[in-house]
Tab-separated table of C-alpha atoms in Angstrom:
chain	number	residue	atom	x	y	z
A	26	MET	CA	-24.433	-15.060	38.581
A	27	GLY	CA	-27.941	-16.681	37.908
A	28	PRO	CA	-28.974	-19.525	37.725
A	29	SER	CA	-29.694	-20.149	33.912
A	30	GLU	CA	-25.910	-18.218	33.438
A	31	LEU	CA	-24.711	-20.998	35.810
A	32	GLU	CA	-26.284	-24.017	34.231
A	33	ALA	CA	-25.477	-22.847	30.761
A	34	ARG	CA	-21.011	-22.643	31.556
A	35	LEU	CA	-21.615	-26.145	32.196
A	36	LEU	CA	-19.491	-28.561	29.673
A	37	TYR	CA	-19.981	-31.920	31.765
A	38	ARG	CA	-22.314	-33.335	33.929
A	39	ASP	CA	-22.809	-37.500	35.265
A	40	GLY	CA	-23.852	-38.625	39.033
A	41	MET	CA	-20.682	-38.167	39.757
A	42	MET	CA	-18.953	-35.296	38.444
A	43	LEU	CA	-19.608	-30.997	36.680
A	44	ILE	CA	-16.875	-29.723	34.940
A	45	LEU	CA	-17.695	-25.937	34.275
A	46	ASP	CA	-16.206	-22.701	32.681
A	47	LYS	CA	-15.236	-20.194	35.624
A	48	PRO	CA	-15.544	-16.652	33.976
A	49	PRO	CA	-12.510	-14.736	34.254
A	50	GLY	CA	-12.403	-12.575	37.521
A	51	LEU	CA	-14.852	-14.567	39.746
A	52	ALA	CA	-12.519	-16.326	43.047
A	53	VAL	CA	-13.773	-19.648	43.359
A	54	HIS	CA	-13.652	-18.565	47.064
A	55	ALA	CA	-13.275	-15.814	49.049
A	56	GLY	CA	-10.926	-14.646	50.483
A	57	PRO	CA	-9.326	-13.538	53.518
A	58	ARG	CA	-10.943	-10.255	53.204
A	59	GLY	CA	-14.758	-12.121	51.989
A	60	GLY	CA	-16.575	-10.950	48.756
A	61	ALA	CA	-17.678	-12.811	46.653
A	62	SER	CA	-16.896	-16.414	45.508
A	63	LEU	CA	-18.256	-18.681	43.357
A	64	ARG	CA	-19.041	-20.863	46.198
A	65	ASP	CA	-21.704	-18.588	47.014
A	66	ASP	CA	-23.412	-20.128	44.182
A	67	LEU	CA	-22.943	-23.736	44.168
A	68	ASP	CA	-26.248	-24.807	45.169
A	69	MET	CA	-27.286	-23.468	42.438
A	70	LEU	CA	-25.636	-26.913	40.657
A	71	ARG	CA	-27.135	-29.714	43.415
A	72	PHE	CA	-29.981	-31.127	40.623
A	73	GLY	CA	-32.042	-33.132	42.973
A	74	LEU	CA	-29.015	-33.504	45.222
A	75	PRO	CA	-28.978	-33.399	49.195
A	76	GLN	CA	-25.544	-31.292	49.139
A	77	ALA	CA	-24.234	-28.440	46.625
A	78	PRO	CA	-21.634	-29.925	44.380
A	79	GLU	CA	-17.976	-28.753	46.320
A	80	LEU	CA	-14.363	-27.928	43.854
A	81	ALA	CA	-11.908	-30.676	43.452
A	82	HIS	CA	-9.584	-28.344	42.825
A	83	ARG	CA	-8.738	-24.928	42.183
A	84	LEU	CA	-8.342	-22.085	39.691
A	85	ASP	CA	-7.049	-18.276	40.175
A	86	ARG	CA	-9.546	-15.466	39.877
A	87	ASP	CA	-8.306	-14.500	37.322
A	88	THR	CA	-8.038	-18.115	35.391
A	89	SER	CA	-10.860	-18.930	33.176
A	90	GLY	CA	-12.343	-22.229	32.332
A	91	CYS	CA	-12.375	-25.426	32.927
A	92	LEU	CA	-12.979	-26.350	36.244
A	93	VAL	CA	-14.436	-29.202	38.773
A	94	LEU	CA	-16.611	-30.166	40.862
A	95	GLY	CA	-17.046	-33.392	43.089
A	96	ARG	CA	-20.857	-33.501	43.599
A	97	HIS	CA	-20.370	-35.634	47.143
A	98	ARG	CA	-17.859	-37.310	49.641
A	99	LYS	CA	-17.290	-40.203	47.527
A	100	ALA	CA	-16.811	-38.008	44.373
A	101	LEU	CA	-14.399	-35.947	46.102
A	102	ALA	CA	-12.651	-38.517	47.799
A	103	LYS	CA	-11.994	-40.339	44.213
A	104	LEU	CA	-11.295	-36.486	42.276
A	105	GLY	CA	-8.785	-35.619	45.327
A	106	LYS	CA	-6.712	-38.659	44.393
A	107	LEU	CA	-6.597	-38.559	40.463
A	108	PHE	CA	-5.421	-34.653	41.154
A	109	ALA	CA	-3.041	-35.876	43.928
A	110	GLU	CA	-1.769	-38.701	41.820
A	111	GLY	CA	-1.104	-36.599	38.598
A	112	GLN	CA	-3.867	-38.585	36.822
A	113	VAL	CA	-5.716	-35.547	35.740
A	114	ARG	CA	-4.624	-33.811	31.905
A	115	LYS	CA	-4.963	-30.154	32.561
A	116	THR	CA	-3.595	-27.946	29.487
A	117	TYR	CA	-4.113	-24.065	29.614
A	118	TRP	CA	-3.943	-21.627	27.055
A	119	ALA	CA	-1.344	-18.743	27.659
A	120	ILE	CA	-0.863	-15.057	25.934
A	121	VAL	CA	2.906	-14.328	27.165
A	122	VAL	CA	4.912	-11.090	26.690
A	123	GLY	CA	7.592	-11.980	23.384
A	124	LYS	CA	9.257	-15.321	23.486
A	125	PRO	CA	10.654	-18.341	25.118
A	126	PRO	CA	14.228	-19.331	24.636
A	127	GLN	CA	13.161	-21.999	22.974
A	128	ALA	CA	10.020	-23.155	21.406
A	129	GLU	CA	9.617	-25.947	23.025
A	130	GLY	CA	10.284	-27.002	26.743
A	131	LEU	CA	10.288	-28.040	29.732
A	132	ILE	CA	9.876	-25.370	33.418
A	133	GLU	CA	12.036	-27.515	36.230
A	134	LEU	CA	11.970	-23.797	38.964
A	135	PRO	CA	11.281	-25.107	42.969
A	136	LEU	CA	8.830	-22.526	44.085
A	137	LEU	CA	8.439	-21.033	47.664
A	138	LYS	CA	5.449	-19.344	48.974
A	139	GLU	CA	6.765	-15.246	50.565
A	140	ASN	CA	5.106	-13.438	52.963
A	141	ARG	CA	5.330	-9.687	53.139
A	142	LYS	CA	4.073	-7.010	54.161
A	143	SER	CA	1.860	-5.946	51.302
A	144	GLY	CA	1.005	-9.766	50.990
A	145	TRP	CA	1.911	-13.125	50.193
A	146	ARG	CA	3.418	-14.061	46.744
A	147	MET	CA	5.454	-17.157	45.056
A	148	LYS	CA	9.008	-16.992	44.042
A	149	VAL	CA	11.106	-19.513	42.708
A	150	ASP	CA	13.399	-20.996	45.536
A	151	ALA	CA	16.035	-23.794	45.788
A	152	LYS	CA	13.819	-24.009	49.701
A	153	GLY	CA	10.565	-24.476	47.746
A	154	GLN	CA	7.856	-27.428	46.587
A	155	ALA	CA	9.648	-28.882	43.422
A	156	SER	CA	7.519	-27.453	39.775
A	157	GLN	CA	7.385	-29.065	36.212
A	158	THR	CA	5.322	-27.270	33.469
A	159	GLU	CA	5.922	-28.008	29.808
A	160	TYR	CA	4.854	-25.222	27.470
A	161	SER	CA	4.921	-25.184	23.308
A	162	THR	CA	4.593	-22.490	20.894
A	163	ILE	CA	0.938	-22.611	18.667
A	164	GLY	CA	1.984	-18.972	16.891
A	165	SER	CA	3.269	-15.634	17.907
A	166	ASN	CA	3.181	-12.139	16.107
A	167	GLY	CA	7.191	-11.335	17.531
A	168	ALA	CA	5.307	-8.719	20.597
A	169	PHE	CA	3.099	-12.027	22.236
A	170	THR	CA	3.520	-15.888	21.795
A	171	TRP	CA	0.484	-18.103	22.431
A	172	LEU	CA	1.485	-21.413	24.465
A	173	SER	CA	0.548	-24.466	24.972
A	174	LEU	CA	0.782	-25.131	28.791
A	175	ALA	CA	0.691	-29.028	30.361
A	176	PRO	CA	1.398	-28.441	34.072
A	177	LYS	CA	3.079	-31.545	36.058
A	178	THR	CA	2.844	-30.585	39.538
A	179	GLY	CA	-0.003	-27.908	40.409
A	180	ARG	CA	1.794	-25.061	42.489
A	181	THR	CA	-0.035	-21.872	43.274
A	182	HIS	CA	0.624	-19.494	40.865
A	183	GLN	CA	2.546	-21.799	38.739
A	184	LEU	CA	2.221	-21.038	35.486
A	185	ARG	CA	2.593	-17.185	36.499
A	186	VAL	CA	5.802	-17.436	37.886
A	187	HIS	CA	7.502	-20.127	35.699
A	188	LEU	CA	6.787	-17.960	32.704
A	189	ALA	CA	7.765	-14.711	34.477
A	190	ALA	CA	11.446	-16.985	35.814
A	191	ILE	CA	11.983	-17.422	31.784
A	192	GLY	CA	11.649	-14.077	30.506
A	193	CYS	CA	8.092	-14.256	29.137
A	194	PRO	CA	5.084	-13.010	31.977
A	195	ILE	CA	1.782	-13.635	30.732
A	196	LEU	CA	-0.046	-11.187	29.444
A	197	GLY	CA	-1.993	-8.896	32.500
A	198	ASP	CA	-0.602	-10.801	35.200
A	199	PRO	CA	-0.309	-7.806	37.481
A	200	VAL	CA	1.427	-9.168	40.333
A	201	TYR	CA	4.620	-11.126	38.016
A	202	GLY	CA	3.832	-9.274	35.072
A	203	GLY	CA	6.470	-6.599	36.075
A	204	ASP	CA	4.958	-3.586	33.536
A	205	ALA	CA	3.098	-2.368	35.457
A	206	THR	CA	1.219	-0.506	32.439
A	207	ARG	CA	0.548	-3.329	30.698
A	208	ALA	CA	-0.667	-5.178	33.814
A	209	SER	CA	-3.250	-2.963	34.668
A	210	GLU	CA	-4.284	-2.306	30.319
A	211	PHE	CA	-4.895	-5.616	30.029
A	212	PRO	CA	-6.919	-8.727	31.926
A	213	LEU	CA	-4.923	-11.731	32.720
A	214	HIS	CA	-4.629	-14.006	29.907
A	215	LEU	CA	-4.817	-17.504	31.139
A	216	HIS	CA	-7.182	-20.167	30.099
A	217	ALA	CA	-7.840	-23.650	31.519
A	218	ARG	CA	-8.888	-25.226	27.783
A	219	GLU	CA	-8.640	-28.782	28.452
A	220	ILE	CA	-8.963	-31.214	30.962
A	221	ARG	CA	-9.344	-35.005	30.654
A	222	VAL	CA	-10.319	-36.994	34.090
A	223	PRO	CA	-10.364	-41.053	34.137
A	224	LEU	CA	-12.766	-40.853	36.271
A	225	TYR	CA	-13.960	-44.975	35.776
A	226	PRO	CA	-11.367	-47.217	35.096
A	227	ARG	CA	-13.251	-48.583	32.178
A	228	ARG	CA	-14.101	-45.929	30.261
A	229	ALA	CA	-12.300	-43.431	28.563
A	230	PRO	CA	-10.585	-40.302	29.643
A	231	ILE	CA	-13.502	-37.565	30.488
A	232	LYS	CA	-12.418	-34.475	27.648
A	233	ALA	CA	-13.923	-31.061	28.155
A	234	VAL	CA	-12.942	-28.093	26.406
A	235	ALA	CA	-13.998	-23.954	27.556
A	236	ASP	CA	-14.235	-22.087	24.715
A	237	VAL	CA	-11.609	-18.908	24.796
A	238	PRO	CA	-12.337	-15.773	26.345
A	239	PRO	CA	-13.832	-12.312	25.072
A	240	HIS	CA	-10.495	-10.819	26.679
A	241	MET	CA	-8.121	-12.674	25.090
A	242	HIS	CA	-9.468	-13.149	21.606
A	243	THR	CA	-7.866	-9.583	19.697
A	244	ALA	CA	-4.559	-11.332	21.030
A	245	MET	CA	-4.957	-15.031	19.823
A	246	ARG	CA	-6.321	-13.916	16.123
A	247	SER	CA	-2.664	-11.277	16.002
A	248	CYS	CA	-0.869	-15.377	17.360
A	249	GLY	CA	-2.879	-16.938	14.875
A	250	TRP	CA	-6.012	-18.588	16.243
A	251	LYS	CA	-9.127	-18.668	14.415
A	252	ASP	CA	-12.664	-17.918	16.224
A	253	GLY	CA	-14.565	-20.981	15.895
A	254	PRO	CA	-17.343	-22.908	17.445
A	255	ARG	CA	-16.048	-25.142	20.473
A	256	GLU	CA	-14.264	-28.322	19.999
A	257	ALA	CA	-16.033	-31.131	20.568
A	258	HIS	CA	-16.539	-32.869	24.383
A	259	VAL	CA	-18.420	-34.837	26.049
A	260	PRO	CA	-21.895	-33.424	26.783
A	261	ALA	CA	-24.222	-33.328	30.082
A	262	ALA	CA	-25.718	-36.065	31.087
């Protein structure tokens, strides 16, 4: 991405933190095989500081939406503590295949990394790390359902594995979707819609909201979503 495109994706900026609307399909860092990643472009977001910002957490390559960056070492340490303590509130939107067994609920399934010859993936396993995801139904067309998700823990691929485990995988998930035709036809329909960061003790948490990416519009509309301007969020400072 060029500087103007990257800056256009900024949802929030101050002396400590940036919040970026990450596009789908872009890895946040290079994997074992290398390749382009968001970290390659972060120097364009220094805004006068001596060093480029760094990732305070991660999003999967195909997940879009709110991504927090710390602008210097002190900021990264503070943000890391907030994420580790579960003080950062994240809301995801997803389109899933079918419907969950209940309109809303809490998924509590431990997750373990499984290594295979073809690569690794996460699985539900009693020996894994405790993982919790709250979900609620916003709309449905019968075939697909629009869910709001609030992860209480931050395990790798947590939302994708949890939803697949209760019988409603995320539309377009090539790993956990279970239907190769459907997964190859649609990109992943998972979006980090909103984040709230209690960065300053005497101020309300900083809130940012990311627009729904274009590839999710059709399925979202079929489930009752109405396209409109971005919801109010804290402007860049």
